[in-house]
Amino acid sequence: MSIPPPADPPSSTASATVPYYEDVSPGTGCLPPRAWAPGSDARRLTLTGTAWKFRLSPAAELHSDAFAEPHYDDTGWAELPVPSHWVLHGHGAPAYTNVRYPFPVDPPRVPQENPTGDHRHSFDLPDDWPLPPGNDEARADGPGGTDAGETLLRFEGVESCARVWLNGHELGTFQGSRLPHEFAVGALLRPRGNVLAVRVHQWSAGSYLEDQDMWWLPGIFREVTLLHRPADAAHDHTVHADYDHTTGRGTLRVESDRPGRVTVPELGWELRTGETATGEVEPWTAESPRLYDAELTVGGERIALRVGFRTVAIEDGLFKVNGRRVLLRGVNRHEFHPETGRAVDRETMRRDLVLMKQHNINAVRTSHYPPHPAFLDLCDELGLWVVDECDLETHGFVELGDSRNPVADDRWTSALLDRAARMVERDKNHPCVVVWSLGNECGTGAGLSEMARWIRQRDPSRPLHYEGDHSCPDSDFYSRMYLPHADVERVGQIKEPALDDTELDARRRSLPFILCEYAHAMGNGPGGLSDYQRLFEIYERCQGGFVWEWIDHGLARRTEDGRTWFAYGGDFGEEVHDGNFVCDGLLFPDRTPSPGLVEYKKVIEPVRIGPGAAPGSVLVCNGHDFLDLSHLALEWSYEIEGEKVSGGMLPLPEGPVPPGGSVELPLPSAPETVRSGEAWWTVRAVLAQRTAWGEPGHPVAWGQLRAAEPEYPPTATLPSVPAAPHREDAQDGHERREGDGGHIRLGPAVFAADSGALLRLGGIPLQAPRLDVWRATTDNDDGAPFQPDVRHGPLWRRHGLHRMRHRTDGVEVTQEAFVVRTRVAAAASPLGLRTTYRWTGAADRLRLAVTVEPEGDWDFPLPRIGVRLGLPSAYGHVRWFGGGPGEGYPDTAAAARTGLWRSTVDALQTPYVRPQENGARPDVRWAELTRGARGPGLRIEADGAMCWFTARRWTSEHLDAAAHTTDLVPGETVWVNLDHAMHGIGSQSCGPGVLPQYQLSARPVEFGFTFRET
């Protein structure tokens, strides 16, 4: 049985003049695409999830096709789990490129060195599997006969080209790695001893269409299944479920190529296929993913459906769902697992989506191919808007300016249309899919317009997206990548630069605007998220975007002693690669949330909590698109110096707070307490009931309000009777290591008299604090080579900030202070920083005042400005009052909550796949490093202000030199940075750099700290 779907996709046959793997046609022998129907009660047999026989060849035609014969001797072959990528199982090696094709560009030809994996799998049919009467192996007394129907062999995903045999009979070939392909095989099946043979080529003509900034990972990486199709069953079905927001009524129509019946028990509906039913329903949205169980019965098959009523439209220049403007708080998502590559199981998919929902993410762009179909089922259930993107990118041609780009060559049009059809037909029944995307970074060409034309005709209910042509002839969105903030604001004001074509310009100005990629999450960052979100919330046309991207694609590797590290481009000896550009996600490869994800959650939270207009009140603003606040509860706590004094629930008003609405609520009276100090109200919006993705009490949003300033003098204030510094001769060799000039004693501290270096504070030996302006450059500091703007990381290195030298120019002892004057500068540079350390003290504490005067023309920002000191490694526990619990920098500190935090030095580190600056805690008032969780230690207080606090077991120089986390070896010293100011992070690894307000200019500064033993 092979019944075409309502709108036939184009078909093509392979040319006889070129090998099938170099043919631009989509393949041969495959059936027309159709909707994925996991709810069918028809029989199915999964052929994967076990080991297959496997042989790897270095070239496409090294071996004949004799291996496809059922009795071929494969006893000498290896075994390979399927689904999988053979390069992750010791057969060859992965390779990563961003844009460049890892083979000579000569479309559609591919290199002779074309790794080819031959797969064989033997299987038996269940005893009750029906076989058609034309099948020579049909059981005389078994199921079958004229009503036996057909059996389909379905491949969900194979990279990049496959040739398939069953029991020695060739079924056909196909390309399109992330798309399903089916063959009719009923006449070829046997009750016992079936042999499936699949030859997979790493490179094919299709590889030119799949240049998608990811690992090149060949293999059968999704399921292979036998599907029985009853004789009278439908080949395909289409669900139309619309919602009228003006009446609250939904309309259902289910089409199938054979007549059948549809039932929706909850609504009391029973209708024939093709008929329409209308009634009051609850709509489906990403915030309230309401699904109705339904059933389609055609002949002897019943298919369980999950119906979500919703309507998508571009109206009044806005992207709307159910009549309301939607703000996309999205991420781009590649399929990835650090052990299995793009072979991702359902549990991992669910884990990803639960994490997204828990971090306030409401949208996914399936970059840059349709995901595993089960992922969309989960999006239907959990609630996410999905931009479903076609398996298409030809970025390498765009980069080269190569006119042979397949999207501009009509020889490839059938392949492009085949890919579009296989996406649309497979995924058309998912309410979560609200936008079709033609593909990614393909430049321009008539082939894209042909795809758009076909999709619009097949499914006019969803808008189309494509970013690669900024004149937007085929897109219903004005979509851009990594547009700087100022340009986004101009777009919001409809003041973007005009196109030469006035008609196209007028059309583009009428379109909603999204950033299909922004905030490149590579390494430490991305910075500037809050500034983007402000624009999305101010300008109606700017409807959000999709952070690049969800997860770092680091492949798990282990050292000989069992430590795990994550590999990136170049770690497998590739001759062409793009390094750690593949590690640019909000999750680390092991799916631990990065600080960037925590920051994004705070920035996009759908409830804003801040001070009200009336004293002692809090303003709660509802930023949801559809929901009121009844699903949330408000918790409050009152804290002094980070310690919770009191807490409780804050009642919401009886009436609903609609989307876009707000309510001002009175806070309780501050509790009476003998405690004094800096006091804060913290108000949290939490889930009131359990959901599919979160438990009651899960925090959705939070805000803090300053309650009271400290009523006592700052802790850094010295007693009224200071200690006076005095010179002493060195008593032992230990104290003389800094020189032969003796030492200076000031309160609890001992200094080297010749260099002025602090040697000891009470019983704690120290590496002297001294000026530090260097940080191990982040991926965003270094920026991408293609960036037109100044990249600060390379600039800092050119000026030698990573190799600054310290010269002592003078040491002075007065009655009040010990003063050390220095100059800090790099070799071969006229630039310098005149730095004075002024030490004063009392019996139990020591105060440092630092003044810095730049010399020369510092026409570039500094990475940081502060001091670095060292403590013995035993001081490995940390307590601080300030921003936390995670790291934060000037443009990434929205998620930093003022509180009292505890950690260890080891836990303060952020394990970016490529080591770089990390771990700074912002707005720190004081910090303590102790021997053990409650042992003695060193307390550091920021004088009259706040500082950034960082502690690690290696220097910034060691951090800078490391390529992987396992290169970092703890030393005998805990190095502490106390920074008066920091340079921001930005996202210049593939986006705008640090905004001016977050840049650290070199200018005269004064700052100070107080130190004492605890």
CSV table of N, CA and C in Angstrom, one decimal, residues 319 326-330 362-363 385 387 434 477 514 518 533 536 543-546 600 625:
chain,number,residue,atom,x,y,z
A,319,PHE,N,3.4,39.1,15.4
A,319,PHE,CA,3.2,37.6,15.4
A,319,PHE,C,2.3,37.4,16.6
A,326,VAL,N,2.9,37.6,21.1
A,326,VAL,CA,3.7,36.7,21.9
A,326,VAL,C,5.1,37.2,22.0
A,327,LEU,N,5.7,37.1,23.2
A,327,LEU,CA,7.1,37.5,23.4
A,327,LEU,C,7.9,36.2,23.5
A,328,LEU,N,8.8,36.0,22.5
A,328,LEU,CA,9.6,34.8,22.5
A,328,LEU,C,10.8,34.9,23.4
A,329,ARG,N,10.8,34.0,24.4
A,329,ARG,CA,11.9,33.9,25.4
A,329,ARG,C,12.6,32.6,25.0
A,330,GLY,N,13.4,32.5,23.9
A,330,GLY,CA,13.7,31.3,23.3
A,330,GLY,C,15.2,30.9,23.4
A,362,ASN,N,10.4,29.8,26.8
A,362,ASN,CA,9.1,29.4,26.3
A,362,ASN,C,9.1,29.1,24.8
A,363,ALA,N,10.3,29.1,24.2
A,363,ALA,CA,10.3,28.8,22.7
A,363,ALA,C,11.6,28.2,22.4
A,385,TRP,N,6.7,27.2,22.4
A,385,TRP,CA,6.5,27.5,21.0
A,385,TRP,C,7.7,27.0,20.2
A,387,VAL,N,9.8,26.8,16.5
A,387,VAL,CA,10.1,27.2,15.1
A,387,VAL,C,10.8,25.9,14.6
A,434,VAL,N,4.6,26.4,15.6
A,434,VAL,CA,3.9,27.6,15.2
A,434,VAL,C,4.5,28.3,14.0
A,477,PHE,N,8.7,37.1,8.8
A,477,PHE,CA,9.4,37.8,9.9
A,477,PHE,C,10.6,38.6,9.3
A,514,ILE,N,12.3,39.5,15.0
A,514,ILE,CA,12.8,38.6,16.0
A,514,ILE,C,14.3,38.4,15.7
A,518,TYR,N,20.9,35.2,19.1
A,518,TYR,CA,21.5,36.4,19.7
A,518,TYR,C,22.1,35.9,21.0
A,533,GLN,N,16.5,42.5,26.6
A,533,GLN,CA,15.1,42.3,27.1
A,533,GLN,C,14.4,43.6,27.2
A,536,PHE,N,13.0,44.4,23.9
A,536,PHE,CA,11.8,43.6,23.6
A,536,PHE,C,10.6,44.0,24.3
A,543,GLN,N,9.8,41.1,19.1
A,543,GLN,CA,9.1,40.0,19.8
A,543,GLN,C,10.1,39.0,20.3
A,544,GLY,N,11.3,39.4,20.7
A,544,GLY,CA,12.2,38.5,21.4
A,544,GLY,C,13.1,37.8,20.5
A,545,GLY,N,13.5,36.6,20.9
A,545,GLY,CA,14.5,35.9,20.1
A,545,GLY,C,14.9,34.6,20.8
A,546,PHE,N,16.0,34.0,20.2
A,546,PHE,CA,16.5,32.7,20.6
A,546,PHE,C,18.0,32.8,20.9
A,600,TYR,N,19.9,34.1,32.3
A,600,TYR,CA,18.8,34.2,31.3
A,600,TYR,C,17.4,34.0,32.0
A,625,ASP,N,2.0,36.2,28.6
A,625,ASP,CA,1.3,36.6,27.4
A,625,ASP,C,-0.2,36.1,27.6
